[in-house]
């Protein structure tokens, strides 16, 4: 695949001598308009890349915090068209920032693989993270994604064998999502000690950037992960700030402030 907005952005942060900050929030949380504003706030605070989650009734990778946000979004009636509208509005407001969709496979399959890829590209999306799609079953998606210039990011875990890492990274593009700990997402008091080893094992198989997610919630943790990874992915900590806010404006201010704090962390030497 030719250079994409995502690969160009990650190359730029590497050239600047730092890791990228990648922020995640689900679409439709707390409302469609409120979720769009919150994702824009992540960028305004300093995120280099954003992930727009497609709320799912059975989010097997996500912990209680993101499940709560997904439940709120689904009870609010969010649909795939709203997710794509969120991508479109964020991409239009921040054309230099890659906007990814993170989704489980079932909604894409039901929407139609070719249709989803085409509509995501038309919305200005940069690619997809598909945590439950085995690379062996991803041929149809990858073909559609490549036709529309979309990156396909696969997730690897500490339990992945070296052989498996080589197979998965060969199929992916953009970056590799390294899950820092075993289990579901959620903020943690300390970054899992499996992360650095996983990044090293993954890098031995690919030239793709390796970005670490699951557990980072403050600047010190971001700085720690940025010391050995190409990107730091933060989701639950942003969702918690929105859940804890008394009113929408306070939530936006809180996620913007956290993004700024984390952005300082990934730049710390």
Coordinates of C-alpha atoms in Angstrom, one line a residue:
X1 CA 0.0 0.0 0.0
X2 CA 1.2 3.5 -0.8
X3 CA 1.9 6.0 2.0
X4 CA -1.3 6.9 3.8
X5 CA -2.4 9.7 6.2
X6 CA -1.8 7.3 9.1
X7 CA 1.7 6.1 8.0
X8 CA 2.7 9.7 7.2
X9 CA 1.6 10.9 10.6
X10 CA 3.4 8.1 12.4
X11 CA 6.6 8.8 10.3
X12 CA 6.4 12.5 11.3
X13 CA 6.2 11.7 15.0
X14 CA 9.1 9.3 14.7
X15 CA 11.1 11.9 12.9
X16 CA 10.3 14.3 15.7
X17 CA 11.9 11.8 18.1
X18 CA 8.7 10.9 20.0
X19 CA 5.9 8.5 20.1
X20 CA 2.4 9.3 18.8
X21 CA -0.5 9.9 21.1
X22 CA -3.6 8.0 19.9
X23 CA -6.9 8.7 21.6
X24 CA -10.1 6.6 21.6
X25 CA -13.7 7.4 22.3
X26 CA -16.9 5.6 21.2
X27 CA -19.2 7.4 18.8
X28 CA -22.6 8.4 20.2
X29 CA -21.3 8.9 23.7
X30 CA -22.8 10.7 25.6
X31 CA -24.7 11.8 22.4
X32 CA -23.8 11.8 18.7
X33 CA -23.1 15.5 18.8
X34 CA -21.4 15.3 22.2
X35 CA -19.2 12.4 21.1
X36 CA -18.1 14.2 18.0
X37 CA -17.2 17.3 20.1
X38 CA -15.3 15.1 22.6
X39 CA -13.2 13.5 19.8
X40 CA -12.4 16.9 18.4
X41 CA -11.3 17.9 22.0
X42 CA -8.9 15.0 22.0
X43 CA -7.2 16.5 18.9
X44 CA -7.3 20.0 20.3
X45 CA -5.6 18.7 23.4
X46 CA -2.8 17.0 21.4
X47 CA -3.7 13.6 20.1
X48 CA -2.0 12.8 16.8
X49 CA -4.4 10.1 15.8
X50 CA -8.0 9.3 16.9
X51 CA -10.0 6.2 17.0
X52 CA -13.8 6.4 16.8
X53 CA -15.3 3.3 18.5
X54 CA -18.4 1.7 17.0
X55 CA -20.5 0.9 20.0
X56 CA -21.3 -2.8 20.4
X57 CA -23.6 -4.8 22.7
X58 CA -20.9 -7.4 23.4
X59 CA -17.5 -5.6 23.3
X60 CA -15.3 -8.5 24.3
X61 CA -12.0 -6.5 24.4
X62 CA -13.4 -3.6 26.3
X63 CA -13.6 -3.3 30.1
X64 CA -16.4 -1.9 32.3
X65 CA -15.7 1.8 31.5
X66 CA -16.0 1.5 27.8
X67 CA -18.9 -1.0 28.1
X68 CA -20.7 1.7 30.1
X69 CA -20.1 4.3 27.4
X70 CA -21.2 1.8 24.7
X71 CA -24.4 1.1 26.6
X72 CA -25.2 4.8 26.8
X73 CA -24.6 5.2 23.1
X74 CA -26.7 2.2 22.1
X75 CA -29.6 3.3 24.4
X76 CA -29.3 6.7 22.7
X77 CA -30.0 4.9 19.4
X78 CA -26.6 5.3 17.8
X79 CA -26.3 3.6 14.4
X80 CA -23.4 2.9 11.9
X81 CA -24.5 6.0 9.9
X82 CA -23.9 8.1 13.1
X83 CA -20.4 6.6 13.5
X84 CA -19.6 7.4 9.9
X85 CA -21.1 10.9 10.4
X86 CA -18.8 11.4 13.4
X87 CA -15.8 10.3 11.3
X88 CA -16.8 12.7 8.6
X89 CA -17.2 15.7 10.9
X90 CA -14.0 15.1 12.8
X91 CA -12.0 14.5 9.5
X92 CA -13.4 17.7 8.0
X93 CA -12.5 19.7 11.0
X94 CA -9.0 18.3 11.3
X95 CA -8.0 17.1 7.8
X96 CA -4.4 16.4 8.8
X97 CA -5.3 14.0 11.6
X98 CA -5.9 10.3 10.8
X99 CA -9.4 9.2 12.0
X100 CA -9.7 5.4 12.5
X101 CA -12.7 3.3 13.3
X102 CA -12.3 0.6 15.9
X103 CA -15.0 -2.0 15.6
X104 CA -15.8 -5.6 16.1
X105 CA -16.3 -7.6 12.9
X106 CA -20.0 -8.4 13.1
X107 CA -21.3 -4.9 12.4
X108 CA -19.0 -4.6 9.4
X109 CA -20.1 -8.0 8.1
X110 CA -23.8 -7.2 8.5
X111 CA -23.4 -3.7 6.9
X112 CA -21.6 -5.1 4.0
X113 CA -17.8 -5.3 3.7
X114 CA -17.4 -3.4 0.5
X115 CA -20.1 -0.9 1.4
X116 CA -18.5 -0.2 4.8
X117 CA -15.0 0.3 3.3
X118 CA -16.4 2.6 0.6
X119 CA -18.5 4.7 3.1
X120 CA -15.7 4.9 5.6
X121 CA -13.3 6.2 2.9
X122 CA -16.0 8.7 1.7
X123 CA -16.3 10.0 5.2
X124 CA -12.6 10.7 5.3
X125 CA -11.6 7.8 7.5
X126 CA -8.1 6.5 7.5
X127 CA -8.6 2.9 8.3
X128 CA -10.0 0.3 10.7
X129 CA -8.9 -1.6 13.9
X130 CA -10.6 -5.0 14.0
X131 CA -9.6 -6.7 17.2
X132 CA -11.7 -9.9 16.7
X133 CA -11.0 -10.4 13.0
X134 CA -8.5 -13.2 12.5
X135 CA -6.1 -12.3 9.7
X136 CA -6.8 -15.7 8.1
X137 CA -10.4 -14.5 7.6
X138 CA -9.5 -10.9 6.6
X139 CA -8.9 -11.2 2.9
X140 CA -12.2 -9.8 1.8
X141 CA -11.9 -6.8 4.2
X142 CA -8.2 -6.1 3.3
X143 CA -9.0 -6.2 -0.4
X144 CA -11.9 -3.7 0.1
X145 CA -9.8 -1.5 2.4
X146 CA -6.8 -1.4 0.0
X147 CA -9.1 -0.4 -2.9
X148 CA -10.2 2.6 -0.8
X149 CA -6.8 3.5 0.6
X150 CA -7.7 2.4 4.2
X151 CA -5.2 0.9 6.6
X152 CA -6.0 -2.3 8.5
X153 CA -4.6 -2.4 12.0
X154 CA -4.4 -5.8 13.7
X155 CA -4.1 -6.4 17.5
X156 CA -1.4 -8.6 19.0
X157 CA -1.1 -9.8 22.6
X158 CA 1.5 -11.1 25.0
X159 CA 0.1 -14.6 24.4
X160 CA 0.9 -14.3 20.6
X161 CA 3.7 -16.7 19.5
X162 CA 6.6 -15.3 17.5
X163 CA 5.3 -17.2 14.5
X164 CA 1.8 -15.7 15.0
X165 CA 3.2 -12.2 15.3
X166 CA 5.0 -12.6 12.0
X167 CA 1.8 -13.8 10.3
X168 CA -0.4 -11.0 11.7
X169 CA 2.0 -8.2 11.1
X170 CA 2.5 -9.3 7.5
X171 CA -1.2 -8.9 6.9
X172 CA -1.6 -5.5 8.6
X173 CA -0.8 -2.0 7.6
X174 CA -0.6 1.4 9.3
X175 CA 0.6 0.2 12.7
X176 CA 0.4 -2.8 14.9
X177 CA -1.8 -2.5 18.0
X178 CA 0.1 -4.2 20.9
X179 CA -2.2 -5.0 23.9
X180 CA 0.0 -4.3 26.9
X181 CA -1.7 -6.7 29.3
X182 CA -3.8 -9.8 29.1
X183 CA -7.5 -9.0 29.6
X184 CA -9.9 -6.2 28.8
X185 CA -9.3 -2.5 28.5
X186 CA -9.3 -0.2 31.5
X187 CA -7.0 2.2 33.3
X188 CA -4.4 0.6 35.6
X189 CA -2.1 1.9 38.4
X190 CA 0.9 0.6 36.5
X191 CA 1.7 -0.2 32.9
X192 CA 1.9 -4.0 32.4
X193 CA 5.5 -5.3 32.3
X194 CA 4.7 -7.5 29.4
X195 CA 4.4 -4.5 27.1
X196 CA 8.1 -3.8 26.4
X197 CA 8.8 -7.4 25.6
X198 CA 5.8 -7.6 23.3
X199 CA 6.9 -4.5 21.4
X200 CA 10.4 -5.9 21.0
X201 CA 9.1 -9.3 19.7
X202 CA 6.7 -7.6 17.4
X203 CA 9.4 -5.2 16.0
X204 CA 11.5 -8.3 15.1
X205 CA 8.8 -9.3 12.6
X206 CA 7.9 -6.0 10.9
X207 CA 8.9 -2.5 10.0
X208 CA 5.4 -1.2 10.9
X209 CA 5.2 1.1 13.9
X210 CA 4.1 -0.7 17.1
X211 CA 1.7 1.2 19.3
X212 CA 0.7 0.1 22.8
X213 CA -2.8 0.3 24.3
X214 CA -4.7 -0.9 27.4
X215 CA -4.1 0.8 30.7
X216 CA -2.4 4.2 30.2
X217 CA -4.1 6.9 32.1
X218 CA -1.6 9.7 33.0
X219 CA 1.5 11.5 31.7
X220 CA 4.0 9.4 33.6
X221 CA 2.6 6.2 32.1
X222 CA 2.5 7.8 28.7
X223 CA 6.1 8.8 29.0
X224 CA 7.0 5.3 30.2
X225 CA 5.3 3.6 27.2
X226 CA 6.7 6.2 24.8
X227 CA 10.2 5.2 25.9
X228 CA 9.8 1.9 24.0
X229 CA 6.8 2.1 21.7
X230 CA 6.0 4.1 18.6
X231 CA 2.6 5.2 19.9
X232 CA 0.6 5.4 23.1
X233 CA -3.1 4.5 22.8
X234 CA -5.5 5.8 25.5
X235 CA -9.2 5.1 25.7
X236 CA -10.7 4.3 29.1
X237 CA -9.1 7.3 30.8
X238 CA -10.8 9.6 28.4
X239 CA -14.2 7.9 28.8
X240 CA -13.9 8.1 32.6
X241 CA -13.4 11.9 32.4
X242 CA -16.6 12.2 30.4
X243 CA -18.5 9.9 32.7
X244 CA -17.3 11.9 35.8
X245 CA -18.2 15.3 34.4
X246 CA -21.2 17.1 35.9
X247 CA -22.2 18.6 32.5
X248 CA -21.0 18.4 28.8
X249 CA -18.8 21.5 28.8
X250 CA -16.9 20.2 31.8
X251 CA -16.5 16.8 30.1
X252 CA -15.0 18.4 27.0
X253 CA -12.6 20.5 29.1
X254 CA -11.6 17.4 31.1
X255 CA -10.7 15.3 28.0
X256 CA -8.9 18.2 26.4
X257 CA -6.9 18.7 29.5
X258 CA -6.0 15.0 29.8
X259 CA -5.0 14.9 26.1
X260 CA -2.6 17.8 26.8
X261 CA -1.2 16.1 29.8
X262 CA -0.6 12.9 27.9
X263 CA 0.9 14.8 24.9
X264 CA 3.4 16.3 27.3
X265 CA 4.2 12.8 28.5
X266 CA 5.0 11.4 25.0
X267 CA 7.3 14.3 24.4
X268 CA 9.1 13.9 27.7
X269 CA 12.8 13.0 27.4

